[in-house]
Amino acid sequence: RSAGSLAENALPVFWQFLQKSSGKDLEEAIRFAAVQTNEDLIRRFGAFEAGVCFEMVLWTKEGLCLLHLGDGQAFCQKPEGVESLNFAPHHPPNGGKVGGLLAVNHSWGDEEIRQIVGEEALSPFPNIRFLSWEQLEKQGITALFLTTDGLLEQRLGGGRLAVEAVASGLSPAFQSTVRQEMQSLNALVAERNRSKPSGKHEPPADDVSGLLLSWKNG
């Protein structure tokens, strides 16, 4: 199963827990939803050994609630340019790996490793950050871009997303930044491929992987 399939199955679970939640109990509902999602994914996909990282934005009357699980990242578009929201990637301490295998210590799934190390070492809980509409207006934030782990490793480069999603929503400055990062990534890919057999070459990135959320034009 792909990570996309796993993530899609998480959405109904979150809706079940969050649709009647607001204010102070929203964070508790998110934690319940995260635990249930992890259990459902493991049960639904049975012997599925891999896991999934997750980025989500909840649109509320008060503002945007960002959920961060794993090693993705979120960027925002401001009048002065593109900035990272500086979510700390959920990496094991001291550059290690969970169970000697997994490079993140927060994820859903990863059943075999989780059985060995336990939930304390491999947490299903996302970080939560709330941005009120007033904060977004004051900072001039007009769009968010949620990215996968590959994009975090090379900032905005790598991965895939429909071209029209980028072209229709991102400002020219943001699009330029994305293209520059892809060029930088592909230069690194070409350099790494020089030392690999032809059958083991990494494919170049031809687009951007992530989700764009925009509520204003410009």
PDB file of N, CA, C and O in Angstrom, residues 67-106:
ATOM      1  N   LEU A  67      -1.215  20.285  11.892  1.00  0.00           N
ATOM      2  CA  LEU A  67      -0.761  19.045  12.512  1.00  0.00           C
ATOM      3  C   LEU A  67       0.472  18.545  11.774  1.00  0.00           C
ATOM      4  O   LEU A  67       0.496  18.522  10.542  1.00  0.00           O
ATOM      5  N   HIS A  68       1.478  18.140  12.545  1.00  0.00           N
ATOM      6  CA  HIS A  68       2.769  17.763  11.965  1.00  0.00           C
ATOM      7  C   HIS A  68       3.224  16.462  12.585  1.00  0.00           C
ATOM      8  O   HIS A  68       3.411  16.367  13.799  1.00  0.00           O
ATOM      9  N   LEU A  69       3.390  15.419  11.746  1.00  0.00           N
ATOM     10  CA  LEU A  69       3.795  14.099  12.230  1.00  0.00           C
ATOM     11  C   LEU A  69       4.884  13.555  11.317  1.00  0.00           C
ATOM     12  O   LEU A  69       4.663  13.327  10.130  1.00  0.00           O
ATOM     13  N   GLY A  70       6.080  13.388  11.825  1.00  0.00           N
ATOM     14  CA  GLY A  70       7.167  12.827  11.015  1.00  0.00           C
ATOM     15  C   GLY A  70       8.182  13.869  10.621  1.00  0.00           C
ATOM     16  O   GLY A  70       8.608  14.676  11.435  1.00  0.00           O
ATOM     17  N   ASP A  71       8.587  13.856   9.348  1.00  0.00           N
ATOM     18  CA  ASP A  71       9.659  14.767   8.938  1.00  0.00           C
ATOM     19  C   ASP A  71       9.295  15.589   7.702  1.00  0.00           C
ATOM     20  O   ASP A  71      10.144  15.916   6.891  1.00  0.00           O
ATOM     21  N   GLY A  72       8.019  15.911   7.568  1.00  0.00           N
ATOM     22  CA  GLY A  72       7.617  16.853   6.529  1.00  0.00           C
ATOM     23  C   GLY A  72       7.886  18.278   6.986  1.00  0.00           C
ATOM     24  O   GLY A  72       8.596  18.524   7.959  1.00  0.00           O
ATOM     25  N   GLN A  73       7.284  19.236   6.297  1.00  0.00           N
ATOM     26  CA  GLN A  73       7.501  20.637   6.657  1.00  0.00           C
ATOM     27  C   GLN A  73       6.373  21.470   6.075  1.00  0.00           C
ATOM     28  O   GLN A  73       5.652  21.023   5.169  1.00  0.00           O
ATOM     29  N   ALA A  74       6.196  22.654   6.607  1.00  0.00           N
ATOM     30  CA  ALA A  74       5.207  23.600   6.094  1.00  0.00           C
ATOM     31  C   ALA A  74       5.898  24.924   5.805  1.00  0.00           C
ATOM     32  O   ALA A  74       6.724  25.393   6.593  1.00  0.00           O
ATOM     33  N   PHE A  75       5.563  25.505   4.664  1.00  0.00           N
ATOM     34  CA  PHE A  75       6.071  26.811   4.268  1.00  0.00           C
ATOM     35  C   PHE A  75       4.905  27.771   4.137  1.00  0.00           C
ATOM     36  O   PHE A  75       3.771  27.365   3.859  1.00  0.00           O
ATOM     37  N   CYS A  76       5.165  29.050   4.332  1.00  0.00           N
ATOM     38  CA  CYS A  76       4.121  30.048   4.164  1.00  0.00           C
ATOM     39  C   CYS A  76       4.580  31.105   3.164  1.00  0.00           C
ATOM     40  O   CYS A  76       5.770  31.368   3.015  1.00  0.00           O
ATOM     41  N   GLN A  77       3.595  31.676   2.495  1.00  0.00           N
ATOM     42  CA  GLN A  77       3.861  32.726   1.521  1.00  0.00           C
ATOM     43  C   GLN A  77       3.536  34.069   2.144  1.00  0.00           C
ATOM     44  O   GLN A  77       2.419  34.295   2.608  1.00  0.00           O
ATOM     45  N   LYS A  78       4.542  34.958   2.182  1.00  0.00           N
ATOM     46  CA  LYS A  78       4.392  36.306   2.714  1.00  0.00           C
ATOM     47  C   LYS A  78       4.749  37.315   1.629  1.00  0.00           C
ATOM     48  O   LYS A  78       5.362  36.947   0.616  1.00  0.00           O
ATOM     49  N   PRO A  79       4.407  38.595   1.839  1.00  0.00           N
ATOM     50  CA  PRO A  79       4.759  39.603   0.831  1.00  0.00           C
ATOM     51  C   PRO A  79       6.250  39.659   0.541  1.00  0.00           C
ATOM     52  O   PRO A  79       6.669  39.894  -0.597  1.00  0.00           O
ATOM     53  N   GLU A  80       7.075  39.397   1.575  1.00  0.00           N
ATOM     54  CA  GLU A  80       8.527  39.483   1.385  1.00  0.00           C
ATOM     55  C   GLU A  80       9.142  38.183   0.869  1.00  0.00           C
ATOM     56  O   GLU A  80      10.349  38.121   0.610  1.00  0.00           O
ATOM     57  N   GLY A  81       8.350  37.129   0.724  1.00  0.00           N
ATOM     58  CA  GLY A  81       8.894  35.884   0.195  1.00  0.00           C
ATOM     59  C   GLY A  81       8.358  34.664   0.916  1.00  0.00           C
ATOM     60  O   GLY A  81       7.370  34.727   1.648  1.00  0.00           O
ATOM     61  N   VAL A  82       9.046  33.554   0.716  1.00  0.00           N
ATOM     62  CA  VAL A  82       8.639  32.264   1.264  1.00  0.00           C
ATOM     63  C   VAL A  82       9.420  31.978   2.537  1.00  0.00           C
ATOM     64  O   VAL A  82      10.640  32.131   2.581  1.00  0.00           O
ATOM     65  N   GLU A  83       8.728  31.550   3.578  1.00  0.00           N
ATOM     66  CA  GLU A  83       9.381  31.226   4.843  1.00  0.00           C
ATOM     67  C   GLU A  83       8.922  29.866   5.341  1.00  0.00           C
ATOM     68  O   GLU A  83       7.773  29.471   5.138  1.00  0.00           O
ATOM     69  N   SER A  84       9.832  29.168   6.008  1.00  0.00           N
ATOM     70  CA  SER A  84       9.474  27.917   6.665  1.00  0.00           C
ATOM     71  C   SER A  84       8.770  28.219   7.977  1.00  0.00           C
ATOM     72  O   SER A  84       9.084  29.196   8.664  1.00  0.00           O
ATOM     73  N   LEU A  85       7.797  27.400   8.355  1.00  0.00           N
ATOM     74  CA  LEU A  85       7.163  27.533   9.664  1.00  0.00           C
ATOM     75  C   LEU A  85       7.957  26.808  10.745  1.00  0.00           C
ATOM     76  O   LEU A  85       7.543  26.750  11.899  1.00  0.00           O
ATOM     77  N   ASN A  86       9.092  26.245  10.349  1.00  0.00           N
ATOM     78  CA  ASN A  86      10.074  25.694  11.290  1.00  0.00           C
ATOM     79  C   ASN A  86       9.514  24.589  12.190  1.00  0.00           C
ATOM     80  O   ASN A  86       9.757  24.568  13.395  1.00  0.00           O
ATOM     81  N   PHE A  87       8.774  23.656  11.605  1.00  0.00           N
ATOM     82  CA  PHE A  87       8.425  22.456  12.347  1.00  0.00           C
ATOM     83  C   PHE A  87       9.672  21.599  12.505  1.00  0.00           C
ATOM     84  O   PHE A  87      10.345  21.285  11.523  1.00  0.00           O
ATOM     85  N   ALA A  88       9.981  21.221  13.736  1.00  0.00           N
ATOM     86  CA  ALA A  88      11.137  20.363  13.959  1.00  0.00           C
ATOM     87  C   ALA A  88      10.836  18.970  13.438  1.00  0.00           C
ATOM     88  O   ALA A  88       9.819  18.370  13.810  1.00  0.00           O
ATOM     89  N   PRO A  89      11.682  18.413  12.557  1.00  0.00           N
ATOM     90  CA  PRO A  89      11.443  17.049  12.087  1.00  0.00           C
ATOM     91  C   PRO A  89      11.542  16.066  13.239  1.00  0.00           C
ATOM     92  O   PRO A  89      12.376  16.211  14.133  1.00  0.00           O
ATOM     93  N   HIS A  90      10.680  15.068  13.245  1.00  0.00           N
ATOM     94  CA  HIS A  90      10.663  14.073  14.307  1.00  0.00           C
ATOM     95  C   HIS A  90      11.728  13.015  14.042  1.00  0.00           C
ATOM     96  O   HIS A  90      11.423  11.889  13.658  1.00  0.00           O
ATOM     97  N   HIS A  91      12.966  13.384  14.255  1.00  0.00           N
ATOM     98  CA  HIS A  91      14.073  12.449  14.078  1.00  0.00           C
ATOM     99  C   HIS A  91      14.535  11.935  15.432  1.00  0.00           C
ATOM    100  O   HIS A  91      14.486  12.668  16.424  1.00  0.00           O
ATOM    101  N   PRO A  92      14.985  10.684  15.499  1.00  0.00           N
ATOM    102  CA  PRO A  92      15.559  10.186  16.752  1.00  0.00           C
ATOM    103  C   PRO A  92      16.734  11.042  17.183  1.00  0.00           C
ATOM    104  O   PRO A  92      17.404  11.660  16.352  1.00  0.00           O
ATOM    105  N   PRO A  93      17.010  11.119  18.492  1.00  0.00           N
ATOM    106  CA  PRO A  93      18.109  11.959  18.987  1.00  0.00           C
ATOM    107  C   PRO A  93      19.469  11.480  18.506  1.00  0.00           C
ATOM    108  O   PRO A  93      19.665  10.301  18.206  1.00  0.00           O
ATOM    109  N   ASN A  94      20.376  12.422  18.397  1.00  0.00           N
ATOM    110  CA  ASN A  94      21.776  12.149  18.066  1.00  0.00           C
ATOM    111  C   ASN A  94      21.956  11.474  16.707  1.00  0.00           C
ATOM    112  O   ASN A  94      22.905  10.710  16.488  1.00  0.00           O
ATOM    113  N   GLY A  95      21.020  11.743  15.789  1.00  0.00           N
ATOM    114  CA  GLY A  95      21.164  11.186  14.448  1.00  0.00           C
ATOM    115  C   GLY A  95      20.969   9.689  14.356  1.00  0.00           C
ATOM    116  O   GLY A  95      21.349   9.073  13.361  1.00  0.00           O
ATOM    117  N   GLY A  96      20.357   9.093  15.387  1.00  0.00           N
ATOM    118  CA  GLY A  96      20.162   7.645  15.381  1.00  0.00           C
ATOM    119  C   GLY A  96      18.909   7.241  14.631  1.00  0.00           C
ATOM    120  O   GLY A  96      18.260   8.049  13.967  1.00  0.00           O
ATOM    121  N   LYS A  97      18.561   5.951  14.737  1.00  0.00           N
ATOM    122  CA  LYS A  97      17.359   5.424  14.101  1.00  0.00           C
ATOM    123  C   LYS A  97      16.594   4.558  15.092  1.00  0.00           C
ATOM    124  O   LYS A  97      17.197   3.865  15.914  1.00  0.00           O
ATOM    125  N   VAL A  98      15.276   4.604  15.026  1.00  0.00           N
ATOM    126  CA  VAL A  98      14.438   3.793  15.903  1.00  0.00           C
ATOM    127  C   VAL A  98      14.582   2.335  15.506  1.00  0.00           C
ATOM    128  O   VAL A  98      14.378   1.968  14.352  1.00  0.00           O
ATOM    129  N   GLY A  99      14.945   1.495  16.456  1.00  0.00           N
ATOM    130  CA  GLY A  99      15.125   0.080  16.174  1.00  0.00           C
ATOM    131  C   GLY A  99      16.217  -0.200  15.162  1.00  0.00           C
ATOM    132  O   GLY A  99      16.274  -1.271  14.569  1.00  0.00           O
ATOM    133  N   GLY A 100      17.105   0.778  14.952  1.00  0.00           N
ATOM    134  CA  GLY A 100      18.177   0.641  13.988  1.00  0.00           C
ATOM    135  C   GLY A 100      17.722   0.738  12.541  1.00  0.00           C
ATOM    136  O   GLY A 100      18.520   0.562  11.624  1.00  0.00           O
ATOM    137  N   LEU A 101      16.423   1.055  12.322  1.00  0.00           N
ATOM    138  CA  LEU A 101      15.873   1.034  10.968  1.00  0.00           C
ATOM    139  C   LEU A 101      15.162   2.325  10.569  1.00  0.00           C
ATOM    140  O   LEU A 101      15.290   2.780   9.438  1.00  0.00           O
ATOM    141  N   LEU A 102      14.397   2.910  11.471  1.00  0.00           N
ATOM    142  CA  LEU A 102      13.480   3.991  11.109  1.00  0.00           C
ATOM    143  C   LEU A 102      14.089   5.352  11.443  1.00  0.00           C
ATOM    144  O   LEU A 102      14.546   5.588  12.560  1.00  0.00           O
ATOM    145  N   ALA A 103      14.055   6.274  10.476  1.00  0.00           N
ATOM    146  CA  ALA A 103      14.701   7.577  10.638  1.00  0.00           C
ATOM    147  C   ALA A 103      13.799   8.621  11.282  1.00  0.00           C
ATOM    148  O   ALA A 103      14.194   9.757  11.451  1.00  0.00           O
ATOM    149  N   VAL A 104      12.561   8.258  11.619  1.00  0.00           N
ATOM    150  CA  VAL A 104      11.679   9.160  12.359  1.00  0.00           C
ATOM    151  C   VAL A 104      11.169   8.447  13.601  1.00  0.00           C
ATOM    152  O   VAL A 104      11.072   7.218  13.634  1.00  0.00           O
ATOM    153  N   ASN A 105      10.860   9.232  14.638  1.00  0.00           N
ATOM    154  CA  ASN A 105      10.332   8.621  15.855  1.00  0.00           C
ATOM    155  C   ASN A 105       8.888   9.028  16.132  1.00  0.00           C
ATOM    156  O   ASN A 105       8.379   8.837  17.224  1.00  0.00           O
ATOM    157  N   HIS A 106       8.220   9.603  15.118  1.00  0.00           N
ATOM    158  CA  HIS A 106       6.777   9.838  15.142  1.00  0.00           C
ATOM    159  C   HIS A 106       6.233   9.382  13.793  1.00  0.00           C
ATOM    160  O   HIS A 106       6.675   9.879  12.746  1.00  0.00           O
TER     161      HIS A 106
END
